[in-house]
Structure formats: C-alpha cells, structure tokens
Amino acid sequence: MSLNIIDLIKGQLGPALVSQAASQYGESESDISKAIGGLLPAVVGGLANNSDNPLVLDAIMNSSSSGILENVMGNSSDNSFIASVLTQIFGDKLNGLINSIATYAGISNNSSASLLNLVTGATVGSIGKYAADNNLDKAGISNLLNDQKGIVSSLLPAGLSFASLSMGDWDARYKFDNDKDAIKMPAEEEPKIEVTRSTAMNGTFPDRNTNTGGGSIWKWLLPLLLLIAAAYFIWRQCEQKETTVTTTMTDSGEVVTDTVNTTSTDTAAGISATKVDENIDLNGTSLKGYKGGMEDRMIAFLKSDGYKNAKDDSALKDTWYNFDHVNFKMGSATELESGSEGQLQNLVAILKAYPEAKIKIGGYTDKTGDEVKNQKLSADRASFIRSWLDKQGVGSQITGADGYGSQFATVDASASDAERAVDRKMAVRFTK
C-alpha cells in the first residue's frame, strides 16, 4: 500500500480537537476519543467502498478549496457538503451507525451525529488536500481509496465490528469484516442449506452420546465465559501510564519543559491520547483536575514551600502553568467555551487556600492572522480572566495580566488548526 489515509488525518483529530469537542458537546474526553476511534474506520471504509462513485470523488476534489480544514469543528456542523457525502457512502445505514457508536462510546445520539460530521469533514478534507498537493486526478484518488480496503478492518477497536455498527452486509464485498469469518459475496451467495435436528420420542438425540456425566451446556459455556472475562481484563490493562512533556514559557521567551505522568487511552487508529480527571487534594478539599495538570502542579509547588522560599520574582518567572480547560470561543475575548469556568473556580479555590500567593496571567495566540490583532486579542483575554477572578474575591492576589500574541508560538502558521491549538492558550505563573 502506498499510503495509509489515517496518517493524513492524525493531525486533524488530535488531543486538542478531542478536548474542544468534549467541551462543546458536553461529553467526557475519553468517550469522545472512543467514539472517534469507532467512526474513523467506518468513514474510511465507506469512502473505500465508494472509490468509483463520481459524486464522492467530486466531493473530495472540491474539498481542498472549501476551507474545511481551517476550522474542522466549525465547518463540519450542519454542512450540506458533508451531509451529501454521508448519504452517498452510508445511505439508509446512516442512522444505524450513529446509534451504534452512541451506545458503544456512551454518548448521546446528537453527539455521535456531530462527531460523524466532524470525522467525515476531517477525512474528506485531508484526502482532498493530499490530492491537491500531489496533483492527483479522480483516478488517482480512486486508487488511493482502493488501497485502504486491506487495512480497514484492522482499524476497528477491540469489540467492534461492522456488523455491530448496524452496517449489515454493507462491507461484504470488500471483506471489511473484523471477525475474520468467511464472508459470502452477496451477488454470488451460495444456496442456503437448512440443518435440522431429529429427536426421538423420549426427547433425546439418537446419534448423540448421552453418557456425558450430565451432558450440561456448561461444559463448553463456562470456559467461553472465562475466556471473555480474561479478554476484558487484558483490554482494561491497556490503559497505562505514559510520560507527557508540558512546555511552558517565561516572560523573556525561554522555553521550559516539565515532564509529568498522565493516563492515556489510545484509539484504534492511534490518533489521540486523552487525560482523565482525578481528585486533586487541596488541604482536604478535592478539586477535579488532571494528575500533573495545572492544579496538581500549582498545589504541589505551594505545599513544598517553593513559593514561600522564593526570595523575589526572578525565582518564579521561569515556570508557567497552562490552563487545561480554559478556552475562549473563536475570535472572542469575552466568551468562554462551556466547561471553562470549572478550572477558573479551581484557581480561585487555590488562591483562597493560600492567600499569601500572588499570580500573573498570560494570553497567547498562534502564528496565523495579523500580529497586532493577535497581541490585542491575547491581552484582552488575559484582562477578561483577571476581571473574572476579581469578581470572585481574589483580585488582590493578581499582579498583572499580559497578552503576548504569537511572540512565543512554536507551530508554523501553515500547520493544521489542531496542531496550532497548542499555541492558543491561557496560563498563569506565581509572582512576588
């Protein structure tokens, strides 16, 4: 195979988008990640199943000029272009797919439908961009889609098959089945042979050995149940600790890294890692946050007397704590995304628990757009958070709120929106 389409899509469906989708849809990040892991192979399989469909090929060709990759979340909702593609590749199986993914991932049907639009937009847009960058015509795109048929089944998460996604015999011709069963080609289906059991008048099977010590069904069912239980246990063990490096910036532009341990859950396509909220202890009070996240690190520093022992501001300015959940709506400095206030409330609780501690707020943007506007937007956002915290009674502990625009951005402006998201953040640091 010349190219795995999944490699084209990874940058669009990374942790930043998972977090944004979870916040917007009101679902947990782990459930969103799980749903994407099921939807992605279904969408890739659907496109491969329609590799010679002129309407699908036209949609991919035109997607490169639609701008869908510039804002996958915004451009995928209520998009007639994406709706048309979904109708072509899934037909009357569409609702069954949405319902099955909702049940599998534990999310609402509305969230499942929105994620299907999002994944389809990211997939079609990524293929379209690749085709445009490599001068592929419709025949080239068709060949690329055909190449995916051999790998689609391997992308499905454990415990999920196309049959369980209510796809019926949709995948039969291309052997996308994940169960490794022999699949009958629908047009050349062999005649069905009915197998019947004959019984004697006394209810026993004449050709069956009845001297089995009870002949119980449990002789084969019990080992099967034990095998299923063992498989489930092994699957649960796949959630493992792995090291993550958090990058922070100083006022002078120095880059500082902090290595922490976070819990990560891999999707079937290996496209994202999600963090899980835990209880962070604040002097006997529990705050919801990530192990190794902003709250955890700030509290650990305060408990270690690191702040108390810092002689002046120069000892503190090298360490910034990035908000994990505080996000503004696109282009706005006064509207927070849903779920953002929870982490701000956590910061209020920390400051009230340590009234001697003082902080500074920083705002950052990515490298796209006009730098003067970026500088103003980041400063306005920092000021908004300062004002919000002031209303909660901790304003006296805030010494400053500055916007740095794209001054410290590290991702190139030509990168995908999901990749640039790391540069669009709000952060705090301790001051004296």
Tab-separated table of C-alpha atoms in Angstrom:
chain	number	residue	atom	x	y	z
A	1	MET	CA	0.000	0.000	0.000
A	2	SER	CA	1.433	3.379	-0.968
A	3	LEU	CA	-0.238	5.464	1.724
A	4	ASN	CA	-2.331	4.939	4.841
A	5	ILE	CA	-5.083	7.581	4.858
A	6	ILE	CA	-5.083	7.507	8.660
A	7	ASP	CA	-1.657	9.184	8.591
A	8	LEU	CA	-3.235	12.129	6.759
A	9	ILE	CA	-5.929	12.566	9.393
A	10	LYS	CA	-3.959	12.267	12.647
A	11	GLY	CA	-3.132	15.968	12.770
A	12	GLN	CA	-6.820	16.901	12.458
A	13	LEU	CA	-8.193	14.623	15.205
A	14	GLY	CA	-5.611	15.085	17.937
A	15	PRO	CA	-5.983	15.809	21.678
A	16	ALA	CA	-6.811	19.492	21.141
A	17	LEU	CA	-9.822	18.678	18.981
A	18	VAL	CA	-10.932	15.897	21.351
A	19	SER	CA	-10.865	18.374	24.238
A	20	GLN	CA	-12.732	21.013	22.230
A	21	ALA	CA	-15.373	18.515	21.089
A	22	ALA	CA	-15.856	17.192	24.629
A	23	SER	CA	-16.395	20.723	25.909
A	24	GLN	CA	-18.765	21.696	23.108
A	25	TYR	CA	-20.850	18.510	23.184
A	26	GLY	CA	-20.898	18.117	26.968
A	27	GLU	CA	-19.239	14.675	26.892
A	28	SER	CA	-16.094	13.310	28.539
A	29	GLU	CA	-12.863	13.378	26.536
A	30	SER	CA	-12.408	9.612	26.932
A	31	ASP	CA	-15.878	8.964	25.459
A	32	ILE	CA	-15.244	11.377	22.566
A	33	SER	CA	-11.928	9.683	21.829
A	34	LYS	CA	-13.596	6.270	21.944
A	35	ALA	CA	-16.319	7.393	19.521
A	36	ILE	CA	-13.776	8.807	17.067
A	37	GLY	CA	-11.883	5.510	17.224
A	38	GLY	CA	-15.020	3.730	16.024
A	39	LEU	CA	-16.174	6.307	13.497
A	40	LEU	CA	-12.877	6.814	11.685
A	41	PRO	CA	-12.525	3.294	10.212
A	42	ALA	CA	-16.229	3.336	9.308
A	43	VAL	CA	-15.796	6.584	7.336
A	44	VAL	CA	-12.577	5.395	5.659
A	45	GLY	CA	-14.295	2.109	4.828
A	46	GLY	CA	-17.312	3.948	3.441
A	47	LEU	CA	-15.120	6.049	1.165
A	48	ALA	CA	-13.168	2.978	0.027
A	49	ASN	CA	-16.482	1.257	-0.658
A	50	ASN	CA	-17.324	4.178	-2.968
A	51	SER	CA	-13.938	4.589	-4.632
A	52	ASP	CA	-15.606	4.665	-8.049
A	53	ASN	CA	-18.571	6.862	-7.046
A	54	PRO	CA	-18.259	10.082	-9.130
A	55	LEU	CA	-20.167	12.150	-6.556
A	56	VAL	CA	-17.794	11.094	-3.772
A	57	LEU	CA	-14.741	11.734	-5.951
A	58	ASP	CA	-16.098	15.190	-6.870
A	59	ALA	CA	-16.632	15.999	-3.183
A	60	ILE	CA	-13.026	15.059	-2.365
A	61	MET	CA	-11.681	17.070	-5.309
A	62	ASN	CA	-13.653	20.155	-4.253
A	63	SER	CA	-12.886	19.889	-0.530
A	64	SER	CA	-9.400	21.377	-0.937
A	65	SER	CA	-10.938	24.733	-1.827
A	66	SER	CA	-13.756	24.602	0.728
A	67	GLY	CA	-11.572	25.613	3.682
A	68	ILE	CA	-12.972	22.807	5.812
A	69	LEU	CA	-9.586	22.011	7.389
A	70	GLU	CA	-9.132	25.589	8.595
A	71	ASN	CA	-11.778	25.029	11.273
A	72	VAL	CA	-12.834	21.386	11.394
A	73	MET	CA	-15.186	21.874	14.366
A	74	GLY	CA	-16.965	24.905	12.927
A	75	ASN	CA	-17.078	23.863	9.294
A	76	SER	CA	-18.330	20.337	9.961
A	77	SER	CA	-21.568	21.204	11.741
A	78	ASP	CA	-24.710	21.464	9.608
A	79	ASN	CA	-22.596	21.256	6.442
A	80	SER	CA	-24.636	20.223	3.404
A	81	PHE	CA	-21.453	19.184	1.600
A	82	ILE	CA	-20.623	16.657	4.344
A	83	ALA	CA	-24.252	15.533	4.613
A	84	SER	CA	-24.188	14.723	0.889
A	85	VAL	CA	-21.020	12.626	1.277
A	86	LEU	CA	-22.524	10.709	4.218
A	87	THR	CA	-25.666	9.957	2.229
A	88	GLN	CA	-23.584	8.599	-0.637
A	89	ILE	CA	-21.363	6.303	1.444
A	90	PHE	CA	-23.830	5.067	4.080
A	91	GLY	CA	-27.311	5.505	2.584
A	92	ASP	CA	-30.013	4.034	4.826
A	93	LYS	CA	-27.343	2.652	7.188
A	94	LEU	CA	-26.502	6.154	8.459
A	95	ASN	CA	-28.851	6.252	11.464
A	96	GLY	CA	-27.837	2.746	12.482
A	97	LEU	CA	-24.184	3.787	12.525
A	98	ILE	CA	-24.933	6.884	14.623
A	99	ASN	CA	-26.987	4.913	17.156
A	100	SER	CA	-24.426	2.118	17.429
A	101	ILE	CA	-21.498	4.481	18.031
A	102	ALA	CA	-23.543	6.380	20.640
A	103	THR	CA	-24.169	3.114	22.504
A	104	TYR	CA	-20.580	1.901	22.100
A	105	ALA	CA	-18.959	5.125	23.349
A	106	GLY	CA	-21.626	6.072	25.923
A	107	ILE	CA	-22.507	9.412	24.319
A	108	SER	CA	-25.761	10.928	23.084
A	109	ASN	CA	-27.043	10.376	19.556
A	110	ASN	CA	-26.658	14.106	18.881
A	111	SER	CA	-23.004	13.973	19.893
A	112	SER	CA	-22.486	10.851	17.785
A	113	ALA	CA	-24.042	12.552	14.726
A	114	SER	CA	-21.931	15.688	15.243
A	115	LEU	CA	-18.763	13.610	15.595
A	116	LEU	CA	-19.613	11.689	12.424
A	117	ASN	CA	-19.830	15.010	10.559
A	118	LEU	CA	-16.565	16.118	12.130
A	119	VAL	CA	-14.670	12.899	11.307
A	120	THR	CA	-16.061	12.868	7.766
A	121	GLY	CA	-15.059	16.502	7.227
A	122	ALA	CA	-11.538	15.884	8.534
A	123	THR	CA	-11.164	12.734	6.421
A	124	VAL	CA	-12.510	14.133	3.159
A	125	GLY	CA	-10.641	17.414	3.677
A	126	SER	CA	-7.342	15.659	4.409
A	127	ILE	CA	-7.651	13.419	1.342
A	128	GLY	CA	-8.601	16.418	-0.789
A	129	LYS	CA	-5.575	18.390	0.419
A	130	TYR	CA	-3.277	15.445	-0.260
A	131	ALA	CA	-4.743	15.076	-3.742
A	132	ALA	CA	-4.271	18.787	-4.468
A	133	ASP	CA	-0.693	18.808	-3.121
A	134	ASN	CA	0.225	15.759	-5.199
A	135	ASN	CA	-1.746	16.619	-8.361
A	136	LEU	CA	-3.985	13.561	-8.139
A	137	ASP	CA	-6.917	13.408	-10.517
A	138	LYS	CA	-10.092	11.406	-9.854
A	139	ALA	CA	-8.420	8.197	-11.000
A	140	GLY	CA	-5.568	8.803	-8.560
A	141	ILE	CA	-7.988	9.444	-5.680
A	142	SER	CA	-9.925	6.309	-6.620
A	143	ASN	CA	-6.731	4.247	-6.489
A	144	LEU	CA	-5.819	5.778	-3.130
A	145	LEU	CA	-9.219	4.827	-1.692
A	146	ASN	CA	-8.967	1.318	-3.134
A	147	ASP	CA	-5.644	0.875	-1.342
A	148	GLN	CA	-7.411	1.272	2.014
A	149	LYS	CA	-9.597	-1.815	1.636
A	150	GLY	CA	-6.968	-4.151	3.018
A	151	ILE	CA	-6.495	-2.272	6.305
A	152	VAL	CA	-9.946	-1.008	7.289
A	153	SER	CA	-10.877	-3.979	9.481
A	154	SER	CA	-7.607	-3.700	11.425
A	155	LEU	CA	-8.512	-0.133	12.440
A	156	LEU	CA	-11.668	-1.116	14.320
A	157	PRO	CA	-11.317	-1.054	18.128
A	158	ALA	CA	-11.497	-4.307	20.049
A	159	GLY	CA	-15.064	-5.462	20.488
A	160	LEU	CA	-16.343	-3.540	17.478
A	161	SER	CA	-17.164	-4.906	14.022
A	162	PHE	CA	-19.070	-3.562	11.067
A	163	ALA	CA	-21.871	-5.953	11.938
A	164	SER	CA	-22.130	-4.411	15.418
A	165	LEU	CA	-22.278	-0.972	13.808
A	166	SER	CA	-25.568	-1.963	12.146
A	167	MET	CA	-23.876	-1.927	8.752
A	168	GLY	CA	-25.372	-5.283	7.731
A	169	ASP	CA	-23.759	-6.659	4.545
A	170	TRP	CA	-22.542	-3.161	3.589
A	171	ASP	CA	-18.937	-4.292	3.883
A	172	ALA	CA	-19.248	-7.811	2.454
A	173	ARG	CA	-17.812	-7.222	-0.995
A	174	TYR	CA	-14.641	-5.691	0.378
A	175	LYS	CA	-14.034	-8.043	3.295
A	176	PHE	CA	-14.006	-5.274	5.900
A	177	ASP	CA	-15.266	-7.785	8.461
A	178	ASN	CA	-13.387	-7.588	11.752
A	179	ASP	CA	-14.359	-11.049	12.953
A	180	LYS	CA	-12.204	-12.875	10.366
A	181	ASP	CA	-15.190	-15.009	9.376
A	182	ALA	CA	-15.653	-16.341	5.878
A	183	ILE	CA	-17.828	-13.751	4.161
A	184	LYS	CA	-20.304	-14.605	1.425
A	185	MET	CA	-20.333	-12.316	-1.573
A	186	PRO	CA	-23.927	-11.037	-1.723
A	187	ALA	CA	-24.387	-11.382	-5.508
A	188	GLU	CA	-22.934	-14.858	-5.647
A	189	GLU	CA	-24.411	-16.176	-2.416
A	190	GLU	CA	-24.495	-19.944	-2.259
A	191	PRO	CA	-27.801	-21.750	-1.755
A	192	LYS	CA	-28.770	-21.952	1.896
A	193	ILE	CA	-28.770	-25.400	3.406
A	194	GLU	CA	-31.073	-25.941	6.331
A	195	VAL	CA	-29.738	-28.124	9.090
A	196	THR	CA	-32.368	-29.793	11.263
A	197	ARG	CA	-32.126	-31.844	14.389
A	198	SER	CA	-34.171	-35.035	14.667
A	199	THR	CA	-35.260	-36.220	18.076
A	200	ALA	CA	-36.593	-39.474	19.377
A	201	MET	CA	-39.932	-39.670	21.096
A	202	ASN	CA	-38.304	-39.531	24.509
A	203	GLY	CA	-36.629	-36.208	23.709
A	204	THR	CA	-33.054	-37.479	23.318
A	205	PHE	CA	-30.854	-37.201	20.244
A	206	PRO	CA	-30.411	-40.685	18.727
A	207	ASP	CA	-26.868	-40.174	17.428
A	208	ARG	CA	-25.573	-38.257	20.438
A	209	ASN	CA	-23.662	-39.861	23.280
A	210	THR	CA	-25.854	-39.217	26.316
A	211	ASN	CA	-23.409	-40.695	28.794
A	212	THR	CA	-21.638	-37.383	29.427
A	213	GLY	CA	-21.859	-37.117	33.165
A	214	GLY	CA	-24.875	-34.811	32.928
A	215	GLY	CA	-24.358	-33.559	29.346
A	216	SER	CA	-24.518	-29.984	30.656
A	217	ILE	CA	-24.209	-26.972	28.382
A	218	TRP	CA	-21.875	-25.521	30.980
A	219	LYS	CA	-19.103	-27.851	29.831
A	220	TRP	CA	-18.467	-25.555	26.887
A	221	LEU	CA	-20.204	-22.350	28.012
A	222	LEU	CA	-18.215	-21.884	31.225
A	223	PRO	CA	-14.786	-21.930	29.519
A	224	LEU	CA	-16.137	-19.490	26.937
A	225	LEU	CA	-17.321	-17.074	29.638
A	226	LEU	CA	-13.958	-17.326	31.382
A	227	LEU	CA	-12.203	-16.570	28.102
A	228	ILE	CA	-14.380	-13.492	27.559
A	229	ALA	CA	-13.681	-12.286	31.104
A	230	ALA	CA	-9.934	-12.722	30.575
A	231	ALA	CA	-10.062	-10.785	27.303
A	232	TYR	CA	-11.927	-7.939	29.007
A	233	PHE	CA	-9.351	-7.840	31.807
A	234	ILE	CA	-6.477	-7.632	29.318
A	235	TRP	CA	-8.271	-4.851	27.421
A	236	ARG	CA	-8.660	-2.845	30.631
A	237	GLN	CA	-4.943	-3.154	31.254
A	238	CYS	CA	-4.280	-1.310	28.002
A	239	GLU	CA	-4.931	1.926	29.873
A	240	GLN	CA	-1.422	2.652	31.034
A	241	LYS	CA	0.686	5.449	32.395
A	242	GLU	CA	2.904	7.224	29.904
A	243	THR	CA	5.153	10.262	30.075
A	244	THR	CA	3.983	13.605	28.718
A	245	VAL	CA	6.105	16.738	28.361
A	246	THR	CA	4.412	20.034	29.147
A	247	THR	CA	6.010	23.134	27.625
A	248	THR	CA	5.851	26.467	29.436
A	249	MET	CA	7.330	29.862	28.560
A	250	THR	CA	8.988	32.610	30.558
A	251	ASP	CA	8.393	36.331	30.128
A	252	SER	CA	11.678	36.542	28.257
A	253	GLY	CA	10.727	33.788	25.850
A	254	GLU	CA	12.746	30.995	27.427
A	255	VAL	CA	11.138	27.588	26.893
A	256	VAL	CA	10.831	25.396	29.979
A	257	THR	CA	9.655	21.787	29.937
A	258	ASP	CA	8.021	19.879	32.723
A	259	THR	CA	7.661	16.108	32.478
A	260	VAL	CA	4.603	14.611	34.151
A	261	ASN	CA	2.744	11.316	34.126
A	262	THR	CA	-0.758	11.256	32.678
A	263	THR	CA	-3.195	8.467	31.960
A	264	SER	CA	-3.518	7.859	28.255
A	265	THR	CA	-6.100	5.946	26.238
A	266	ASP	CA	-5.193	5.026	22.641
A	267	THR	CA	-7.874	4.935	19.981
A	268	ALA	CA	-7.829	2.142	17.409
A	269	ALA	CA	-6.274	4.465	14.863
A	270	GLY	CA	-3.713	5.703	17.370
A	271	ILE	CA	-4.712	9.281	16.736
A	272	SER	CA	-5.194	10.734	20.178
A	273	ALA	CA	-4.355	10.451	23.837
A	274	THR	CA	-6.811	11.651	26.420
A	275	LYS	CA	-6.406	12.649	30.062
A	276	VAL	CA	-8.713	11.564	32.819
A	277	ASP	CA	-9.951	13.867	35.594
A	278	GLU	CA	-8.950	12.824	39.086
A	279	ASN	CA	-9.438	14.226	42.578
A	280	ILE	CA	-6.643	16.689	43.364
A	281	ASP	CA	-6.211	17.275	47.109
A	282	LEU	CA	-6.225	20.899	48.257
A	283	ASN	CA	-5.646	20.702	52.007
A	284	GLY	CA	-8.502	18.240	52.469
A	285	THR	CA	-10.715	19.638	49.683
A	286	SER	CA	-10.972	17.730	46.414
A	287	LEU	CA	-10.648	19.568	43.107
A	288	LYS	CA	-11.344	17.896	39.773
A	289	GLY	CA	-8.244	18.064	37.598
A	290	TYR	CA	-5.565	16.137	35.731
A	291	LYS	CA	-2.754	14.385	37.536
A	292	GLY	CA	0.199	16.516	36.513
A	293	GLY	CA	-2.150	19.255	35.271
A	294	MET	CA	-2.295	22.919	36.282
A	295	GLU	CA	-3.972	22.473	39.676
A	296	ASP	CA	-1.851	19.489	40.666
A	297	ARG	CA	1.416	21.255	39.870
A	298	MET	CA	0.455	24.565	41.485
A	299	ILE	CA	-0.700	22.894	44.704
A	300	ALA	CA	2.421	20.707	44.842
A	301	PHE	CA	4.611	23.812	44.491
A	302	LEU	CA	2.758	25.661	47.234
A	303	LYS	CA	2.826	22.666	49.587
A	304	SER	CA	6.568	22.272	49.063
A	305	ASP	CA	7.081	25.831	50.351
A	306	GLY	CA	8.657	26.628	46.996
A	307	TYR	CA	6.629	29.820	46.804
A	308	LYS	CA	7.293	30.802	50.412
A	309	ASN	CA	11.038	30.300	49.980
A	310	ALA	CA	11.279	32.222	46.692
A	311	LYS	CA	13.149	35.433	47.515
A	312	ASP	CA	11.925	37.521	44.588
A	313	ASP	CA	10.050	37.377	41.291
A	314	SER	CA	13.112	36.255	39.323
A	315	ALA	CA	12.918	32.876	41.051
A	316	LEU	CA	9.347	32.371	39.842
A	317	LYS	CA	9.151	33.814	36.337
A	318	ASP	CA	10.518	30.720	34.597
A	319	THR	CA	7.513	28.495	35.354
A	320	TRP	CA	4.091	28.991	33.754
A	321	TYR	CA	1.096	26.762	34.398
A	322	ASN	CA	-1.073	26.263	31.316
A	323	PHE	CA	-4.841	26.005	31.773
A	324	ASP	CA	-6.076	22.596	30.611
A	325	HIS	CA	-9.746	23.552	30.173
A	326	VAL	CA	-9.998	27.348	29.836
A	327	ASN	CA	-10.770	28.211	26.200
A	328	PHE	CA	-12.360	31.208	24.501
A	329	LYS	CA	-14.730	30.990	21.583
A	330	MET	CA	-13.056	31.623	18.245
A	331	GLY	CA	-12.025	35.285	17.892
A	332	SER	CA	-13.683	36.306	21.178
A	333	ALA	CA	-12.124	37.824	24.298
A	334	THR	CA	-15.329	37.828	26.351
A	335	GLU	CA	-16.992	34.450	25.677
A	336	LEU	CA	-15.596	31.309	27.256
A	337	GLU	CA	-16.235	27.845	25.859
A	338	SER	CA	-18.544	25.738	28.011
A	339	GLY	CA	-16.681	23.943	30.799
A	340	SER	CA	-14.026	26.654	31.163
A	341	GLU	CA	-15.320	28.204	34.388
A	342	GLY	CA	-14.756	24.977	36.317
A	343	GLN	CA	-10.982	25.326	36.141
A	344	LEU	CA	-11.160	29.036	36.921
A	345	GLN	CA	-13.111	28.128	40.061
A	346	ASN	CA	-10.319	25.680	40.921
A	347	LEU	CA	-7.805	28.524	40.641
A	348	VAL	CA	-9.972	30.663	42.936
A	349	ALA	CA	-10.012	27.842	45.493
A	350	ILE	CA	-6.208	27.531	45.351
A	351	LEU	CA	-5.687	31.272	45.832
A	352	LYS	CA	-8.120	31.396	48.755
A	353	ALA	CA	-6.357	28.428	50.369
A	354	TYR	CA	-3.022	30.265	50.019
A	355	PRO	CA	-3.875	33.973	50.459
A	356	GLU	CA	-0.199	34.947	50.504
A	357	ALA	CA	0.291	33.652	46.954
A	358	LYS	CA	0.155	36.056	44.023
A	359	ILE	CA	-0.141	35.266	40.318
A	360	LYS	CA	0.178	36.805	36.872
A	361	ILE	CA	-1.991	35.862	33.858
A	362	GLY	CA	-0.684	35.415	30.309
A	363	GLY	CA	-2.514	35.072	26.990
A	364	TYR	CA	-1.090	33.531	23.806
A	365	THR	CA	-2.181	33.065	20.171
A	366	ASP	CA	-0.903	31.036	17.241
A	367	LYS	CA	1.033	32.483	14.293
A	368	THR	CA	-1.905	32.990	11.947
A	369	GLY	CA	-3.530	36.382	11.350
A	370	ASP	CA	-2.352	39.930	11.949
A	371	GLU	CA	0.124	40.165	14.839
A	372	VAL	CA	-1.226	43.499	16.087
A	373	LYS	CA	-4.693	41.974	16.357
A	374	ASN	CA	-3.251	38.824	17.952
A	375	GLN	CA	-1.481	40.934	20.562
A	376	LYS	CA	-4.683	42.794	21.391
A	377	LEU	CA	-6.784	39.626	21.475
A	378	SER	CA	-4.408	37.838	23.842
A	379	ALA	CA	-4.191	40.911	26.112
A	380	ASP	CA	-7.974	41.302	26.162
A	381	ARG	CA	-8.395	37.646	27.080
A	382	ALA	CA	-5.882	37.928	29.910
A	383	SER	CA	-7.702	41.028	31.172
A	384	PHE	CA	-11.050	39.235	30.973
A	385	ILE	CA	-9.774	36.383	33.159
A	386	ARG	CA	-8.305	38.896	35.609
A	387	SER	CA	-11.670	40.651	35.818
A	388	TRP	CA	-13.477	37.319	36.251
A	389	LEU	CA	-11.171	36.313	39.104
A	390	ASP	CA	-11.513	39.746	40.691
A	391	LYS	CA	-15.289	39.242	40.900
A	392	GLN	CA	-14.631	36.031	42.838
A	393	GLY	CA	-12.781	37.957	45.550
A	394	VAL	CA	-9.153	37.154	44.702
A	395	GLY	CA	-8.304	40.264	42.672
A	396	SER	CA	-5.774	41.461	45.257
A	397	GLN	CA	-3.668	38.374	44.531
A	398	ILE	CA	-3.299	39.154	40.811
A	399	THR	CA	-0.314	41.367	39.963
A	400	GLY	CA	-0.684	41.501	36.195
A	401	ALA	CA	-2.407	40.263	33.037
A	402	ASP	CA	-0.440	40.465	29.787
A	403	GLY	CA	-1.003	39.332	26.218
A	404	TYR	CA	1.948	38.002	24.242
A	405	GLY	CA	0.210	37.372	20.917
A	406	SER	CA	2.188	34.900	18.817
A	407	GLN	CA	5.523	36.007	20.299
A	408	PHE	CA	6.186	32.593	21.798
A	409	ALA	CA	4.237	30.447	19.289
A	410	THR	CA	6.191	27.392	18.152
A	411	VAL	CA	3.950	25.863	15.454
A	412	ASP	CA	4.185	27.167	11.894
A	413	ALA	CA	1.214	29.088	10.525
A	414	SER	CA	0.880	26.583	7.684
A	415	ALA	CA	0.206	23.705	10.098
A	416	SER	CA	-3.289	22.365	10.695
A	417	ASP	CA	-5.685	24.061	13.097
A	418	ALA	CA	-5.402	21.142	15.533
A	419	GLU	CA	-1.601	21.361	15.523
A	420	ARG	CA	-1.650	25.143	16.096
A	421	ALA	CA	-4.027	24.770	19.039
A	422	VAL	CA	-1.060	24.197	21.383
A	423	ASP	CA	-0.079	27.853	20.876
A	424	ARG	CA	-3.571	29.217	21.632
A	425	LYS	CA	-3.710	29.112	25.412
A	426	MET	CA	-4.055	30.946	28.676
A	427	ALA	CA	-1.572	30.445	31.501
A	428	VAL	CA	-0.642	31.709	34.978
A	429	ARG	CA	2.565	31.944	36.971
A	430	PHE	CA	3.385	32.843	40.555
A	431	THR	CA	4.788	36.291	41.325
A	432	LYS	CA	6.067	38.154	44.359
